[in-house]
PDB file of N, CA and C in Angstrom:
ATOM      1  N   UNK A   8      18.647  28.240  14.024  1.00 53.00           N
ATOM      2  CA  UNK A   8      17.757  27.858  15.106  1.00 53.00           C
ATOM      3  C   UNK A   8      18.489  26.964  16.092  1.00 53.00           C
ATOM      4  N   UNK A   9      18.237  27.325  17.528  1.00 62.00           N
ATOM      5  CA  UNK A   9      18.739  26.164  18.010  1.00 62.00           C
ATOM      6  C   UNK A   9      18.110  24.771  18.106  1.00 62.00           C
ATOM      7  N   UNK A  10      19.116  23.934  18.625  1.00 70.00           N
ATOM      8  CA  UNK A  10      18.603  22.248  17.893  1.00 70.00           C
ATOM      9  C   UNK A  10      17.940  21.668  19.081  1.00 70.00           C
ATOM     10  N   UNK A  11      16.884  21.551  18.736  1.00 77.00           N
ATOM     11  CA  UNK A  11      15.680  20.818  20.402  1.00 77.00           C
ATOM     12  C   UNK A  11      15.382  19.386  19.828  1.00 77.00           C
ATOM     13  N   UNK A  12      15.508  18.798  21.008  1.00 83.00           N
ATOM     14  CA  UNK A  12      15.081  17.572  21.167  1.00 83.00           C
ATOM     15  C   UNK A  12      13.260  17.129  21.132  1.00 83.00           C
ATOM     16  N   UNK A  13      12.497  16.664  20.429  1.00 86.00           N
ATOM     17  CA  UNK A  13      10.580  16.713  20.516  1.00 86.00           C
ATOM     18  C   UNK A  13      10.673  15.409  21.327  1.00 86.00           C
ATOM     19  N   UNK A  14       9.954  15.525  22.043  1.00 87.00           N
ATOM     20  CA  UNK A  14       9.260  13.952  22.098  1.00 87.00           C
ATOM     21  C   UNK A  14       8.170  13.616  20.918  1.00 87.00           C
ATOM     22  N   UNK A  15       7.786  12.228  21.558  1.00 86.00           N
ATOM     23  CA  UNK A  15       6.840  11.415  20.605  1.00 86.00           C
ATOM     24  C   UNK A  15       5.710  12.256  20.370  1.00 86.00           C
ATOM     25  N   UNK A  16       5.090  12.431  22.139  1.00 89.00           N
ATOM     26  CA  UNK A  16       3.841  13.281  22.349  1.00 89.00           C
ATOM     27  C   UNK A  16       3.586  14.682  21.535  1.00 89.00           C
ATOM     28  N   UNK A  17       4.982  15.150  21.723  1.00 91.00           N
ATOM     29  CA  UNK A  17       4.836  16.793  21.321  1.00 91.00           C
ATOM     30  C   UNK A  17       5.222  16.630  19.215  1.00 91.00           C
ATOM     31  N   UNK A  18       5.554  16.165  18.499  1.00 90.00           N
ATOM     32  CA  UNK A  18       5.547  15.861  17.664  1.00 90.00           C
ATOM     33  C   UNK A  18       4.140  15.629  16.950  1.00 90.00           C
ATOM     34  N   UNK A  19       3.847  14.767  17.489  1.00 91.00           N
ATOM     35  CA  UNK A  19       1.925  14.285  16.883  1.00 91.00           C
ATOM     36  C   UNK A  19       1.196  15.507  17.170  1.00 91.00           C
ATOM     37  N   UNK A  20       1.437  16.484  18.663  1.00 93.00           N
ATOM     38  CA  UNK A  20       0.583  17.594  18.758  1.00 93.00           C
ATOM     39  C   UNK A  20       0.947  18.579  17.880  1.00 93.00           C
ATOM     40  N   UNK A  21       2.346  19.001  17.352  1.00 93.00           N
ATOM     41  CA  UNK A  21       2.466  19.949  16.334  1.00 93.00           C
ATOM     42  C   UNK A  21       1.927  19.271  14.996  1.00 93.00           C
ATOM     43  N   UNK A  22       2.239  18.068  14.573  1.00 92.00           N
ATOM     44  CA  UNK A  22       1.285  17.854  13.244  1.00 92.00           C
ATOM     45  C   UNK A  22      -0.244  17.971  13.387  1.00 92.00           C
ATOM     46  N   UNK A  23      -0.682  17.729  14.630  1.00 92.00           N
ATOM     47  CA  UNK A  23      -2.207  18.144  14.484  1.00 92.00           C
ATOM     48  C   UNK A  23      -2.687  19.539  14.148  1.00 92.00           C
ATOM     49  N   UNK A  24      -1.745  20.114  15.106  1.00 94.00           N
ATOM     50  CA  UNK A  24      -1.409  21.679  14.920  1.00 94.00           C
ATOM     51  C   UNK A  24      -1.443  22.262  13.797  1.00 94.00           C
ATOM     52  N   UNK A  25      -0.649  21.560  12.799  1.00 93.00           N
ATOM     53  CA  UNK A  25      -0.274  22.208  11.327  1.00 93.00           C
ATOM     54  C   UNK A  25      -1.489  21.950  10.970  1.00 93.00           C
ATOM     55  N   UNK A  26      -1.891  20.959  10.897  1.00 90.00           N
ATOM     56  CA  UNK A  26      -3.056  20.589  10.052  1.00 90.00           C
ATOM     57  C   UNK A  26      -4.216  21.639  10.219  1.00 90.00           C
ATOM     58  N   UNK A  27      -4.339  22.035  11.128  1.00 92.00           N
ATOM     59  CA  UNK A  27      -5.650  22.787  11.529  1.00 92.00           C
ATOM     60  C   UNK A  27      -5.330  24.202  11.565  1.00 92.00           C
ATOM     61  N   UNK A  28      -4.071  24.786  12.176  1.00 92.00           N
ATOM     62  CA  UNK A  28      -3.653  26.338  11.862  1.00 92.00           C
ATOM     63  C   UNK A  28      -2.866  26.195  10.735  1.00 92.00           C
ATOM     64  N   UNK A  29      -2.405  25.505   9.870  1.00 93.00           N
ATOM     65  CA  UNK A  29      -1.280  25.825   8.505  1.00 93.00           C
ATOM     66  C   UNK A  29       0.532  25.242   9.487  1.00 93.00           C
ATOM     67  N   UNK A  30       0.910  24.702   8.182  1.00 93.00           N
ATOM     68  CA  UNK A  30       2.531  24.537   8.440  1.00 93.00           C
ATOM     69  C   UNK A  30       3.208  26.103   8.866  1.00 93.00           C
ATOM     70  N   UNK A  31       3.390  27.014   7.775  1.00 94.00           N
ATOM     71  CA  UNK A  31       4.024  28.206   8.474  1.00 94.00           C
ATOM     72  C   UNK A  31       3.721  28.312   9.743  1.00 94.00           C
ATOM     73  N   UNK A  32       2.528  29.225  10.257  1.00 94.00           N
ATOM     74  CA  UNK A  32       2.628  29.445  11.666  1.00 94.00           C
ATOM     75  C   UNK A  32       3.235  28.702  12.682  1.00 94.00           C
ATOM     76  N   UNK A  33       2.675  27.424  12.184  1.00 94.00           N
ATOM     77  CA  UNK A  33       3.116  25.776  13.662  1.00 94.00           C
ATOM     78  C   UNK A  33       4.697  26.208  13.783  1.00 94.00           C
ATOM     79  N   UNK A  34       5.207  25.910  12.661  1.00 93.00           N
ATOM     80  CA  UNK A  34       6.769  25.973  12.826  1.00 93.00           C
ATOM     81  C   UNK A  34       7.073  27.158  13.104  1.00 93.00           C
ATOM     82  N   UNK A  35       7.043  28.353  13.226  1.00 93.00           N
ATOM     83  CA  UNK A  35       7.537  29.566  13.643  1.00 93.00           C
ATOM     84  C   UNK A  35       7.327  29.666  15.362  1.00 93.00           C
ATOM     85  N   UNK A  36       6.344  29.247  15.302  1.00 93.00           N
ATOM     86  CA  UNK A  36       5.999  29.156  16.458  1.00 93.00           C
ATOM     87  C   UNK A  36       6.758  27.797  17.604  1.00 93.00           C
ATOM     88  N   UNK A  37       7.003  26.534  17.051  1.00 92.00           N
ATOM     89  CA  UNK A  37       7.908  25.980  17.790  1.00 92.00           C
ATOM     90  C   UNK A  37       9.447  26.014  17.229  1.00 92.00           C
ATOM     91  N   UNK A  38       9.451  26.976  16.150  1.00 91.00           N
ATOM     92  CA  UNK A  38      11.020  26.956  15.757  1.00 91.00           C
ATOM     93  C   UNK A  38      11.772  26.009  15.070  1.00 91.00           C
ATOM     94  N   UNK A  39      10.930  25.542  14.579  1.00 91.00           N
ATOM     95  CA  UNK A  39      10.841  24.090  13.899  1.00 91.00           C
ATOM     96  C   UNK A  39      10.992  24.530  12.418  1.00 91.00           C
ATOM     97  N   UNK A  40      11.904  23.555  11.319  1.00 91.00           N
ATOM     98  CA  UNK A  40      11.290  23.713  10.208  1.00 91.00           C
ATOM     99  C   UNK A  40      10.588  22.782   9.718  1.00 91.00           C
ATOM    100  N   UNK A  41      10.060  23.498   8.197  1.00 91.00           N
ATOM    101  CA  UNK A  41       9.138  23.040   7.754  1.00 91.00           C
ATOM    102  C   UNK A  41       9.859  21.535   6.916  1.00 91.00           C
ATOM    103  N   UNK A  42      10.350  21.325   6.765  1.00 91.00           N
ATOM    104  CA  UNK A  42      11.273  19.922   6.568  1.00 91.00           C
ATOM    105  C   UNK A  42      11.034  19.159   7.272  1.00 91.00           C
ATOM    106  N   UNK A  43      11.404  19.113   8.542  1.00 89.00           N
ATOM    107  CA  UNK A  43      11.256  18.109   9.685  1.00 89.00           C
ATOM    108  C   UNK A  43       9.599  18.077  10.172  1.00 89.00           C
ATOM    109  N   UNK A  44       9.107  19.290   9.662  1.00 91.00           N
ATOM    110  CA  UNK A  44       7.708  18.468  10.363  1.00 91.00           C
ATOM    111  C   UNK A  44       6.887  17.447   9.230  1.00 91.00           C
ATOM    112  N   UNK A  45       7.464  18.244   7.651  1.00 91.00           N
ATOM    113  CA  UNK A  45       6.628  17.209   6.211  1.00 91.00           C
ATOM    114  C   UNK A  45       7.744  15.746   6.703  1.00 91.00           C
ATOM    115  N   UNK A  46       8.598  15.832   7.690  1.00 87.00           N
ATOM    116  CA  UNK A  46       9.250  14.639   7.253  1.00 87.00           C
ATOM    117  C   UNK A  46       8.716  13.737   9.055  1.00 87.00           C
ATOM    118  N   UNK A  47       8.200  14.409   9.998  1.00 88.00           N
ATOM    119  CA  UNK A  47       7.413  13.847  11.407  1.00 88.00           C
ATOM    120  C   UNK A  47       6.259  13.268  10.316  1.00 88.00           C
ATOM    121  N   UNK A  48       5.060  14.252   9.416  1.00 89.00           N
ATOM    122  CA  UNK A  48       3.774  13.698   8.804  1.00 89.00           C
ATOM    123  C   UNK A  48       4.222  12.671   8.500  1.00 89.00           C
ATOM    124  N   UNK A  49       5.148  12.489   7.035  1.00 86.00           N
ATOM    125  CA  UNK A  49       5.001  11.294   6.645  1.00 86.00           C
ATOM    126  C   UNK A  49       5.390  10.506   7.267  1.00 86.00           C
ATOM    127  N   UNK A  50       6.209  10.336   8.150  1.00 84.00           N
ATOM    128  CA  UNK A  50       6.237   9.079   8.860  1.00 84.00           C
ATOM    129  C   UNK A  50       5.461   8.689   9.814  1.00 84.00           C
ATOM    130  N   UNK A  51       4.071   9.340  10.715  1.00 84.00           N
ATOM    131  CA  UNK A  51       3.522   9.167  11.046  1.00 84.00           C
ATOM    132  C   UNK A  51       2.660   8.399   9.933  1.00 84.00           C
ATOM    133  N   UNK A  52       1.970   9.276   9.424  1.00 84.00           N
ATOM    134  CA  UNK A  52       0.849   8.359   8.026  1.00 84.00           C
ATOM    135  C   UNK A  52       1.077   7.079   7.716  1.00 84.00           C
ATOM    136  N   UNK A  53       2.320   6.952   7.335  1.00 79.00           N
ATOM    137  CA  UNK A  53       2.934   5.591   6.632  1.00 79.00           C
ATOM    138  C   UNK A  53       3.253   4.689   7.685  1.00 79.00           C
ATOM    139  N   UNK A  54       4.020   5.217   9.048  1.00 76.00           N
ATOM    140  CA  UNK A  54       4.107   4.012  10.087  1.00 76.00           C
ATOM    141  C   UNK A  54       3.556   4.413  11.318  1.00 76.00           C
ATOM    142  N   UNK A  55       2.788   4.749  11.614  1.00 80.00           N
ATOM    143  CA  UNK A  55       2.347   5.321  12.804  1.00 80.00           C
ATOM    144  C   UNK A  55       2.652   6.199  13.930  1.00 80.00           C
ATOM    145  N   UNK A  56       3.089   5.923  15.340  1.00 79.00           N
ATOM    146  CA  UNK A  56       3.863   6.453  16.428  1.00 79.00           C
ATOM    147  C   UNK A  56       5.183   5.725  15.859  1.00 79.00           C
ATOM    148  N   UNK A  57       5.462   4.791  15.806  1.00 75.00           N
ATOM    149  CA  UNK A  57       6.417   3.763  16.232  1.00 75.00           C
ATOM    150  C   UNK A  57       7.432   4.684  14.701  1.00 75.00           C
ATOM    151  N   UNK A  58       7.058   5.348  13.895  1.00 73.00           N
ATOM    152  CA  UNK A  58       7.625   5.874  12.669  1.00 73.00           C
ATOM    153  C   UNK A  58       8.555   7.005  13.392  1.00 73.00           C
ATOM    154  N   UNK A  59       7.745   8.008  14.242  1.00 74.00           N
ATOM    155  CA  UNK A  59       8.689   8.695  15.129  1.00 74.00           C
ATOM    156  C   UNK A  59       9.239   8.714  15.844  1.00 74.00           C
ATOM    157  N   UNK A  60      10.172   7.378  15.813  1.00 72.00           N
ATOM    158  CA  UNK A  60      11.607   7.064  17.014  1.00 72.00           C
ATOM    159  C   UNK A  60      12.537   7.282  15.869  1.00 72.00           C
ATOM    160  N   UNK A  61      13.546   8.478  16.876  1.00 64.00           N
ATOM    161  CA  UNK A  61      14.759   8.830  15.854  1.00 64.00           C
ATOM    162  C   UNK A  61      15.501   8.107  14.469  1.00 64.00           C
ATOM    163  N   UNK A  62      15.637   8.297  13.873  1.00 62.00           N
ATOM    164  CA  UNK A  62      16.392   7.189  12.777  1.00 62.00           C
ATOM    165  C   UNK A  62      15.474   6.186  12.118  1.00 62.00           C
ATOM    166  N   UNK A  63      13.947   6.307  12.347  1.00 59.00           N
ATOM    167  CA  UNK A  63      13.320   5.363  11.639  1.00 59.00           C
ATOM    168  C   UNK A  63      12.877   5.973  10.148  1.00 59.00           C
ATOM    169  N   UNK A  64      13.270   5.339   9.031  1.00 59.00           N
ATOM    170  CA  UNK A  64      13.441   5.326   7.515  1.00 59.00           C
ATOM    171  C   UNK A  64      11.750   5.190   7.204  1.00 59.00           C
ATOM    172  N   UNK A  65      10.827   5.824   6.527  1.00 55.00           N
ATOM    173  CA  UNK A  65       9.366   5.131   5.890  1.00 55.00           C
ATOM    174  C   UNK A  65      10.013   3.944   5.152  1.00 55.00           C
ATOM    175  N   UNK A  66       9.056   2.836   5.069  1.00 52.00           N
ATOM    176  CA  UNK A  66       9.186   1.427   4.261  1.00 52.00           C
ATOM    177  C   UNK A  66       8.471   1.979   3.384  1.00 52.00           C
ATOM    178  N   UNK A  67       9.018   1.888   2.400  1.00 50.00           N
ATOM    179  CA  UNK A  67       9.211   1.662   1.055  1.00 50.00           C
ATOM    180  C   UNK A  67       8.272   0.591   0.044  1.00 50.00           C
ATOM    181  N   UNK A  68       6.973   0.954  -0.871  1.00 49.00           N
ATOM    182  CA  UNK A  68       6.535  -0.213  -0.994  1.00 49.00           C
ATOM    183  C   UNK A  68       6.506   0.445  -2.196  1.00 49.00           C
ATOM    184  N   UNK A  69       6.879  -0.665  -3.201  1.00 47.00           N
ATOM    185  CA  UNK A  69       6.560  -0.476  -4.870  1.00 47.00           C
ATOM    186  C   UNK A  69       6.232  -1.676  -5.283  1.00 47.00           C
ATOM    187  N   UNK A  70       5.671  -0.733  -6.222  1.00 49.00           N
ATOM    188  CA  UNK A  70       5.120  -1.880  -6.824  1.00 49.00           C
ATOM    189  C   UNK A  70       5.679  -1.410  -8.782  1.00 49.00           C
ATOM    190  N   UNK A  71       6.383  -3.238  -9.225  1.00 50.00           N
ATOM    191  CA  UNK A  71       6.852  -2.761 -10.264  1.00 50.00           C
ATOM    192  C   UNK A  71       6.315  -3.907 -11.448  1.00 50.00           C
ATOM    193  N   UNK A  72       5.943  -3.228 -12.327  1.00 49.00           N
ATOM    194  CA  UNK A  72       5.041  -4.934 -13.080  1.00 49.00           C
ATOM    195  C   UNK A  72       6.564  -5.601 -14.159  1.00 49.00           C
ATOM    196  N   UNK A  73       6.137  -6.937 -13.795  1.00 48.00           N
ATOM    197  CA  UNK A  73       7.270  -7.533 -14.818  1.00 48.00           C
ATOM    198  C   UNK A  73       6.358  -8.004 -16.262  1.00 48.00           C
ATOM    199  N   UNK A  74       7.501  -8.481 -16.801  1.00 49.00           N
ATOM    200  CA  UNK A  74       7.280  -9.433 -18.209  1.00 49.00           C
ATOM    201  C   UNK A  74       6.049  -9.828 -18.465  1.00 49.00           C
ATOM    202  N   UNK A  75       5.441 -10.527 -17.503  1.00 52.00           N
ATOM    203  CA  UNK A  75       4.190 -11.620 -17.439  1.00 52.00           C
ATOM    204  C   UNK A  75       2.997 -10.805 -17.021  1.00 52.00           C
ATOM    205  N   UNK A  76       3.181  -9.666 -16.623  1.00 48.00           N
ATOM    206  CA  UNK A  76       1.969  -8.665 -15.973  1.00 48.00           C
ATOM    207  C   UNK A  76       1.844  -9.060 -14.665  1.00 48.00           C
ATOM    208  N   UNK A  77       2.370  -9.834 -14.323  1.00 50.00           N
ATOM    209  CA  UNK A  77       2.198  -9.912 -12.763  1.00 50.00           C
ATOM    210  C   UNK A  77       2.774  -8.578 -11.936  1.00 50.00           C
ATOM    211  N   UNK A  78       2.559  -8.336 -10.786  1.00 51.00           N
ATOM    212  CA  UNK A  78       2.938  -7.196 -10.108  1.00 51.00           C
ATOM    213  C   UNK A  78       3.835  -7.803  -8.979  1.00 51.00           C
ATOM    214  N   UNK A  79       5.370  -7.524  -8.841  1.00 52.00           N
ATOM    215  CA  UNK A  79       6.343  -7.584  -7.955  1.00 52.00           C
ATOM    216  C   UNK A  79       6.028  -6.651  -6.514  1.00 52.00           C
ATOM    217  N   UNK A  80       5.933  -7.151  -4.988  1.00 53.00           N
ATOM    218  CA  UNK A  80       5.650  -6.114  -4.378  1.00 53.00           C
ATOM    219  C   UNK A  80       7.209  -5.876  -3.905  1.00 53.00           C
ATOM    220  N   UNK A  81       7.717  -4.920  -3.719  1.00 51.00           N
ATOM    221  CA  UNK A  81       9.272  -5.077  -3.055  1.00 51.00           C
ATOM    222  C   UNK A  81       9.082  -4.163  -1.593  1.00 51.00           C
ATOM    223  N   UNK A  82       9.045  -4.594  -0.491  1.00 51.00           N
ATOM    224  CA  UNK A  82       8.770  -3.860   1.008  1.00 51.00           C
ATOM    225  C   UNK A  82      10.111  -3.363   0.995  1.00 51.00           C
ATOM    226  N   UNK A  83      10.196  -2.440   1.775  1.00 49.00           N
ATOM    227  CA  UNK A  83      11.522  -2.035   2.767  1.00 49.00           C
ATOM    228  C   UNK A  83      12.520  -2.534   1.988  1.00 49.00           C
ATOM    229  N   UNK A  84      12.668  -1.550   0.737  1.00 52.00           N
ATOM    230  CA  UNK A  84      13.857  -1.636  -0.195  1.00 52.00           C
ATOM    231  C   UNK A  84      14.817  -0.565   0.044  1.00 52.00           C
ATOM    232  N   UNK A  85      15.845  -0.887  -0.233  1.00 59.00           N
ATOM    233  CA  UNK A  85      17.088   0.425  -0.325  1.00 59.00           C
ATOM    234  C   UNK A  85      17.286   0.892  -1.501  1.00 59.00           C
ATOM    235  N   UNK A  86      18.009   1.799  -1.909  1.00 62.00           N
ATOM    236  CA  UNK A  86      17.864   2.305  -3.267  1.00 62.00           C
ATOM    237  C   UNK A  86      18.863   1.764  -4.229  1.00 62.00           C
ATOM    238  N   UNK A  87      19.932   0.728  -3.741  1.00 64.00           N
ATOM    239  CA  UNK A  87      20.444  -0.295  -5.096  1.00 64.00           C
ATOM    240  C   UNK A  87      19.360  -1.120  -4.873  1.00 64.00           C
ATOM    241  N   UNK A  88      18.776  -1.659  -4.180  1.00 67.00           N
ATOM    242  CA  UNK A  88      17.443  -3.063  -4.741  1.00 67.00           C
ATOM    243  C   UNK A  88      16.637  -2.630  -5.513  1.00 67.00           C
ATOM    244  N   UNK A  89      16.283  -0.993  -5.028  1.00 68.00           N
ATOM    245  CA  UNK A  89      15.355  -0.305  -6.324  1.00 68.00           C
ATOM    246  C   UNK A  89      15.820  -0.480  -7.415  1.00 68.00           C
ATOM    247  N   UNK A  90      16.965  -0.368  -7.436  1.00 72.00           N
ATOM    248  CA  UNK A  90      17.555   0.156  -9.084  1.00 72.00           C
ATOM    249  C   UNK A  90      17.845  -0.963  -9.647  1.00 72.00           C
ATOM    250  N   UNK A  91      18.404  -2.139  -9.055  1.00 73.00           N
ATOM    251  CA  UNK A  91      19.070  -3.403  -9.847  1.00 73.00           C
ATOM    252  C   UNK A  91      17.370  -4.055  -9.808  1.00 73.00           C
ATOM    253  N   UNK A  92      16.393  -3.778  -9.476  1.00 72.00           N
ATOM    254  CA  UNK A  92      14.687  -4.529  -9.737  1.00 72.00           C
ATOM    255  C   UNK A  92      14.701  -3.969 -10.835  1.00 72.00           C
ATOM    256  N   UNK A  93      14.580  -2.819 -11.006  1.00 76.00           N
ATOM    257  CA  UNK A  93      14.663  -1.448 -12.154  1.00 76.00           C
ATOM    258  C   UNK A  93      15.169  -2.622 -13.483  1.00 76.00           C
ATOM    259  N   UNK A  94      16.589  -2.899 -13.249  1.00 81.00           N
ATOM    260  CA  UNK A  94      17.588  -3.099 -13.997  1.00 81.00           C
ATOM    261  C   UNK A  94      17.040  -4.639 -14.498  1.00 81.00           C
ATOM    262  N   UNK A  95      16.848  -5.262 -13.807  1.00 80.00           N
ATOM    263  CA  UNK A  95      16.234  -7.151 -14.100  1.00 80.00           C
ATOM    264  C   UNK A  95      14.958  -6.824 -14.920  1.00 80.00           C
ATOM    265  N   UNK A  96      13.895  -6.175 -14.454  1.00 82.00           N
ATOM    266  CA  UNK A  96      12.875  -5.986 -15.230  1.00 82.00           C
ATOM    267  C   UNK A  96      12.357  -5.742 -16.481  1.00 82.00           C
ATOM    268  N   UNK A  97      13.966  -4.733 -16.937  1.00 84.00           N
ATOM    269  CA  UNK A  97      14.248  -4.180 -18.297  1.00 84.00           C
ATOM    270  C   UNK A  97      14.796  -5.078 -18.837  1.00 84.00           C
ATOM    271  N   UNK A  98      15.862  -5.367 -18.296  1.00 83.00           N
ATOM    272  CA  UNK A  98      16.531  -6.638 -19.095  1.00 83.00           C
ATOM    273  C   UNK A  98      15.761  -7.974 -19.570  1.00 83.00           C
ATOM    274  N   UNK A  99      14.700  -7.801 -18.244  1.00 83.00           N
ATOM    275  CA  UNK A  99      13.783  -9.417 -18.737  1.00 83.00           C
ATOM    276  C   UNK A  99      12.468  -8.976 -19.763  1.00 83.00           C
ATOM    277  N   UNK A 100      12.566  -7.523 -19.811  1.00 83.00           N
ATOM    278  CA  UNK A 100      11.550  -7.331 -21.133  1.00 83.00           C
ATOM    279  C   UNK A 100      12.587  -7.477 -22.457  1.00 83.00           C
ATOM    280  N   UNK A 101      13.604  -6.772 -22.029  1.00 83.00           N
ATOM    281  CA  UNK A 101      14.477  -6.572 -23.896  1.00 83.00           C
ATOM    282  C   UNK A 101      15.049  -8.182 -24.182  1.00 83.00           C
ATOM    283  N   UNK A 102      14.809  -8.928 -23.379  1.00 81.00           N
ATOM    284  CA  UNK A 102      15.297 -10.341 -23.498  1.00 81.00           C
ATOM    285  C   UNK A 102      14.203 -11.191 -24.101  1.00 81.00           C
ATOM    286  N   UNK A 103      12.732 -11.592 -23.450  1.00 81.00           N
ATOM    287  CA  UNK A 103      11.654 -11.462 -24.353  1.00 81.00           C
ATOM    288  C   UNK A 103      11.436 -11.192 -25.495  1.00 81.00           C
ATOM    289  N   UNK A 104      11.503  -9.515 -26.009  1.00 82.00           N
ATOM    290  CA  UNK A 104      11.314  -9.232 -26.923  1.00 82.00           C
ATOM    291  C   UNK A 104      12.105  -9.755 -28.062  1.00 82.00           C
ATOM    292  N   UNK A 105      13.747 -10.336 -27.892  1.00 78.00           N
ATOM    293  CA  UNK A 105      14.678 -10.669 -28.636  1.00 78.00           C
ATOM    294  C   UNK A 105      14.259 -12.567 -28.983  1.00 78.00           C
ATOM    295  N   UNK A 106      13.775 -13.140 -28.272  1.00 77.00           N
ATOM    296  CA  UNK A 106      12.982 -14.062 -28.543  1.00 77.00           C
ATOM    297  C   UNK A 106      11.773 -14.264 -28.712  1.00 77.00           C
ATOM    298  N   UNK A 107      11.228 -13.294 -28.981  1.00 79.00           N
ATOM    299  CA  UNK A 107       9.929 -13.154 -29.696  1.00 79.00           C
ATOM    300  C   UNK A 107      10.308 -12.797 -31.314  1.00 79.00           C
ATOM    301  N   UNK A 108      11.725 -12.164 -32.140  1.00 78.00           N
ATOM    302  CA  UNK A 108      11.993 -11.355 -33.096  1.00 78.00           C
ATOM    303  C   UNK A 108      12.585 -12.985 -33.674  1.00 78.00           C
ATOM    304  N   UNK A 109      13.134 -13.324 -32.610  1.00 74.00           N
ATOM    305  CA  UNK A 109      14.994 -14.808 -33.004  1.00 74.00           C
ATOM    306  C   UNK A 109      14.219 -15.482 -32.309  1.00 74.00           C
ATOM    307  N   UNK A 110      12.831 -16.328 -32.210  1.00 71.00           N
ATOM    308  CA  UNK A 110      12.478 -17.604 -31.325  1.00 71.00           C
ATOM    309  C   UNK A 110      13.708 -18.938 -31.465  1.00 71.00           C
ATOM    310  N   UNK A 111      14.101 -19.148 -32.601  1.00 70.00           N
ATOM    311  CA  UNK A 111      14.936 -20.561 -32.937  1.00 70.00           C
ATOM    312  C   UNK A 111      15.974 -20.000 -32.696  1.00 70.00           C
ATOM    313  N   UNK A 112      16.453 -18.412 -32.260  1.00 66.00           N
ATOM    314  CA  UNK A 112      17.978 -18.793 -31.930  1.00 66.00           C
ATOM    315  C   UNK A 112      18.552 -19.026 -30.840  1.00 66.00           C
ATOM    316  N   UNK A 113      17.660 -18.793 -29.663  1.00 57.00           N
ATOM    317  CA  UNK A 113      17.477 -19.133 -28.080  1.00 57.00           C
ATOM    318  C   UNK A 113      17.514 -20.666 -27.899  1.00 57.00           C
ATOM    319  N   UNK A 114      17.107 -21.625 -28.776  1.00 58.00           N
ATOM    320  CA  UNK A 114      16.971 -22.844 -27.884  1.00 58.00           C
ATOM    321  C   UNK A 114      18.388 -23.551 -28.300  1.00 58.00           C
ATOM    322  N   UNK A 115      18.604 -23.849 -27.234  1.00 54.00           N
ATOM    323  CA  UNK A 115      19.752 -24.826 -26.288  1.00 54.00           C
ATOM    324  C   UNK A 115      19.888 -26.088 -27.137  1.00 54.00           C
TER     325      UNK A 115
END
C-alpha cells in the first residue's frame, strides 16, 4: 500500500466509521490497515485526541499488589520498570515468607 499521511480529523472519522460499518470494509476502503486503525482506537479510548499525535505511546497503568495487600499504581511505565516491579514484588514475597519459616534468623 502506499504510505499516507491521516490527519487528527480524518483518523477519529475512520474509527467512527469502523465502528458502525465493520473494520474490514473502513480499511479497504481508505487503504489502511487493520493494525494501525486497532492501534488509532486504542489510543484514542485511553488518551483521547491528544493520543493521536504521531509517536504518542498509550500510558500504561498497572496495577500490581505487594506483600501487605496494598495495591502499587505504576503510570507511564516502560517495560524494564515493569519487569524489575515484577522482580521486587517477588522477591519481597519469597523474603517474607523466609522470615515467617527462620523469624530469629533475620534479626540484626
Amino acid at each position: 500500500m502506499k504510505k499516507r499521511t491521516f490527519t487528527n480529523e480524518e483518523k477519529i472519522r475512520i474509527v467512527k466509521e469502523a465502528s458502525e460499518n465493520g473494520v474490514t470494509p473502513t480499511c479497504e476502503k481508505y487503504g489502511l490497515y487493520a493494525a494501525s486503525y486497532y492501534s488509532w482506537k486504542k489510543k484514542l479510548d485511553q488518551m483521547g485526541v491528544e493520543g493521536l499525535q504521531h509517536g504518542m505511546i498509550p500510558v500504561a497503568i498497572i496495577a500490581i499488589e505487594n506483600p501487605t495487600s496494598q495495591t502499587i499504581i505504576l503510570s507511564d511505565c516502560s517495560e524494564i520498570l515493569l519487569k524489575f516491579s515484577l522482580f521486587f514484588v517477588t522477591l519481597s514475597k519469597m523474603l517474607l515468607k523466609l522470615v515467617q519459616i527462620f523469624p530469629y534468623s533475620f534479626i540484626l
